[in-house]
C-alpha cells in the first residue's frame, strides 16, 4: 500500500471464498482491504463477481480476513472428517447422519456441500489441497508473528501436508476425510 501511495496509485487486496463454482456463478464472498475511496471506485467490479462483498478496512485487512476463513474451514473440515470417521466406525448410515447433524448446530456450508461428496469418495477439487496447504502455512506464519498459538490450525496443516506428500495435492480439501480413514485402517 505504501509503495502504491508513493506512486499516487491506490492499493486494494480482495481475496475471495467460494471456489470455482462461486466464480462461475458470480456468488463469491469478497473480503476487501484498502482505502475507502479506492474500494468505492472498484466496487462495481466486485459486484460483477460476488454476492457478499465486505470492506474489512485498510489494505491487508482483506488478506487477514481470508486467513480467518481458511482457519475456520480447516477446523471445520477436521471436525467433519473425524465425525464421519466416528459415524462409520459406529456403523451409522452416513447420509442419515449428515441429514440429522446438518439441520442442527453442526450445520454448515461445508457439511451440506462437501459432506455428501466425502461419503461418495468424490475428491474433485473446489479448492486444491496444495493451495489450501499454502494458505494454512501463511496463516501459521502470521499467527506466529502475532504471538498466537493455534493448535487446530497446526494440526490441520499437518494433515494437509500429509495429504500432499501422499500425492493428493491436486484433490479437493475434502480428501482429508479419506486420509483419516486410511490412517485409521493402517494404509
Coordinates of C-alpha atoms in Angstrom, one line a residue:
X1 CA 0.0 0.0 0.0
X2 CA 2.9 2.4 0.8
X3 CA 4.6 1.7 -2.5
X4 CA 1.4 2.3 -4.4
X5 CA 0.7 5.5 -2.5
X6 CA 4.2 6.8 -3.3
X7 CA 3.2 6.4 -7.0
X8 CA -0.2 8.1 -6.4
X9 CA -1.9 4.7 -7.0
X10 CA -4.5 3.0 -4.8
X11 CA -3.9 -0.5 -3.4
X12 CA -6.6 -3.0 -2.7
X13 CA -6.5 -6.5 -1.6
X14 CA -9.6 -8.6 -2.3
X15 CA -9.3 -12.3 -1.7
X16 CA -12.3 -14.4 -2.3
X17 CA -14.1 -17.5 -1.0
X18 CA -16.5 -19.7 -2.9
X19 CA -14.2 -21.6 -5.3
X20 CA -14.7 -22.2 -9.0
X21 CA -18.5 -22.6 -8.6
X22 CA -18.7 -19.2 -6.9
X23 CA -16.6 -17.6 -9.6
X24 CA -18.7 -19.1 -12.4
X25 CA -21.9 -18.0 -10.8
X26 CA -20.7 -14.6 -9.6
X27 CA -21.5 -15.5 -6.0
X28 CA -18.1 -15.2 -4.4
X29 CA -17.6 -13.8 -1.0
X30 CA -15.1 -11.0 -1.4
X31 CA -13.0 -9.7 1.5
X32 CA -11.8 -6.2 0.6
X33 CA -9.0 -4.2 2.1
X34 CA -8.0 -0.7 1.0
X35 CA -8.7 3.0 1.4
X36 CA -12.5 3.8 1.2
X37 CA -12.1 5.9 -1.9
X38 CA -10.2 3.1 -3.8
X39 CA -12.7 0.4 -2.7
X40 CA -15.6 2.6 -3.7
X41 CA -14.1 3.0 -7.1
X42 CA -13.6 -0.7 -7.6
X43 CA -17.0 -1.7 -6.0
X44 CA -18.8 -2.2 -9.4
X45 CA -16.2 -4.7 -10.4
X46 CA -16.6 -6.6 -7.2
X47 CA -20.4 -6.7 -7.8
X48 CA -19.8 -8.5 -11.1
X49 CA -18.0 -11.3 -9.2
X50 CA -19.6 -11.6 -5.8
X51 CA -22.7 -11.8 -3.8
X52 CA -21.1 -11.0 -0.4
X53 CA -18.7 -8.1 -0.5
X54 CA -17.4 -6.6 2.7
X55 CA -14.9 -3.8 3.1
X56 CA -12.7 -5.0 6.0
X57 CA -10.5 -2.0 6.5
X58 CA -7.1 -0.8 5.2
X59 CA -5.1 -2.7 2.6
X60 CA -4.1 -6.0 4.1
X61 CA -7.3 -6.5 6.1
X62 CA -8.8 -8.5 3.2
X63 CA -5.9 -10.9 3.4
X64 CA -6.2 -11.3 7.1
X65 CA -9.9 -12.0 6.8
X66 CA -9.1 -14.6 4.2
X67 CA -6.8 -16.3 6.7
X68 CA -9.6 -16.3 9.2
X69 CA -11.8 -18.0 6.6
X70 CA -9.1 -20.6 5.9
X71 CA -8.6 -21.3 9.7
X72 CA -12.3 -21.8 10.1
X73 CA -12.5 -24.1 7.0
X74 CA -9.6 -26.1 8.2
X75 CA -11.1 -26.6 11.7
X76 CA -14.5 -27.4 10.2
X77 CA -13.0 -30.0 7.8
X78 CA -11.2 -31.7 10.6
X79 CA -14.3 -31.9 12.7
X80 CA -16.4 -33.2 9.8
X81 CA -13.8 -35.8 8.8
X82 CA -13.5 -37.0 12.4
X83 CA -17.2 -37.1 12.9
X84 CA -17.8 -39.1 9.7
X85 CA -15.0 -41.5 10.7
X86 CA -16.7 -41.9 14.0
X87 CA -20.1 -42.5 12.3
X88 CA -18.5 -45.1 10.0
X89 CA -16.8 -46.9 12.9
X90 CA -20.1 -46.9 14.9
X91 CA -21.9 -48.5 11.9
X92 CA -24.1 -45.5 11.2
X93 CA -25.6 -44.5 7.8
X94 CA -23.5 -41.6 6.7
X95 CA -26.3 -40.0 4.7
X96 CA -28.7 -40.1 7.7
X97 CA -26.0 -38.7 9.9
X98 CA -25.5 -35.8 7.6
X99 CA -29.2 -35.1 7.4
X100 CA -29.5 -35.1 11.2
X101 CA -26.5 -33.0 12.1
X102 CA -26.7 -30.7 9.1
X103 CA -30.1 -29.4 10.4
X104 CA -28.7 -28.7 13.9
X105 CA -25.9 -26.8 15.5
X106 CA -23.2 -28.6 13.4
X107 CA -24.8 -27.5 10.1
X108 CA -22.6 -25.5 7.8
X109 CA -21.9 -24.9 4.1
X110 CA -19.1 -27.4 4.3
X111 CA -21.2 -30.2 5.8
X112 CA -24.1 -29.5 3.3
X113 CA -22.0 -29.3 0.2
X114 CA -18.9 -31.4 0.9
X115 CA -20.4 -34.0 3.3
X116 CA -22.2 -35.9 0.6
X117 CA -19.1 -35.7 -1.6
X118 CA -17.0 -37.1 1.2
X119 CA -19.4 -40.1 1.6
X120 CA -19.3 -40.7 -2.2
X121 CA -15.5 -40.6 -2.3
X122 CA -15.6 -37.6 -4.6
X123 CA -12.3 -35.8 -4.2
X124 CA -12.8 -33.4 -7.2
X125 CA -11.4 -30.1 -6.2
X126 CA -13.3 -27.0 -5.4
X127 CA -10.1 -25.9 -3.8
X128 CA -6.9 -27.8 -4.2
X129 CA -5.1 -29.4 -1.2
X130 CA -1.8 -27.8 -2.2
X131 CA -3.3 -24.3 -2.5
X132 CA -5.0 -24.8 0.9
X133 CA -1.8 -26.0 2.4
X134 CA -0.1 -22.8 1.2
X135 CA -2.8 -20.7 2.9
X136 CA -2.6 -22.7 6.1
X137 CA 1.2 -22.2 6.1
X138 CA 0.8 -18.4 5.6
X139 CA -1.8 -18.3 8.4
X140 CA 0.5 -20.1 10.8
X141 CA 3.4 -17.7 10.0
X142 CA 1.1 -14.7 10.6
X143 CA -0.2 -16.2 13.8
X144 CA 3.3 -16.8 15.0
X145 CA 4.3 -13.2 14.2
X146 CA 1.3 -12.1 16.4
X147 CA 2.5 -14.5 19.2
X148 CA -0.6 -16.7 18.7
X149 CA -0.6 -20.5 19.3
X150 CA -3.3 -22.0 17.1
X151 CA -3.2 -25.8 17.7
X152 CA -6.2 -26.7 15.4
X153 CA -4.6 -24.8 12.5
X154 CA -1.3 -26.5 13.1
X155 CA -3.0 -29.9 13.2
X156 CA -4.9 -29.2 10.0
X157 CA -1.7 -28.1 8.3
X158 CA 0.0 -31.3 9.4
X159 CA -2.8 -33.5 7.9
X160 CA -2.9 -31.5 4.7
X161 CA 0.9 -31.7 4.4
X162 CA 0.5 -35.5 4.8
X163 CA -2.1 -35.5 2.0
X164 CA 0.2 -33.5 -0.3
X165 CA 3.1 -35.9 0.5
X166 CA 0.9 -38.8 -0.5
X167 CA 0.2 -37.3 -3.9
X168 CA -3.2 -35.8 -3.1
X169 CA -2.3 -32.2 -3.7
X170 CA -4.5 -31.8 -6.7
X171 CA -7.5 -33.2 -4.9
X172 CA -10.2 -31.2 -3.1
X173 CA -9.8 -30.3 0.5
X174 CA -12.5 -32.9 1.4
X175 CA -9.9 -35.6 0.7
X176 CA -8.9 -35.1 4.4
X177 CA -11.7 -37.5 5.4
X178 CA -10.4 -40.3 3.2
X179 CA -6.9 -39.6 4.6
X180 CA -8.1 -40.0 8.2
X181 CA -9.9 -43.3 7.2
X182 CA -6.8 -44.6 5.5
X183 CA -4.7 -43.6 8.6
X184 CA -7.1 -45.4 10.9
X185 CA -7.1 -48.5 8.7
X186 CA -3.3 -48.6 8.6
X187 CA -2.8 -47.6 4.9

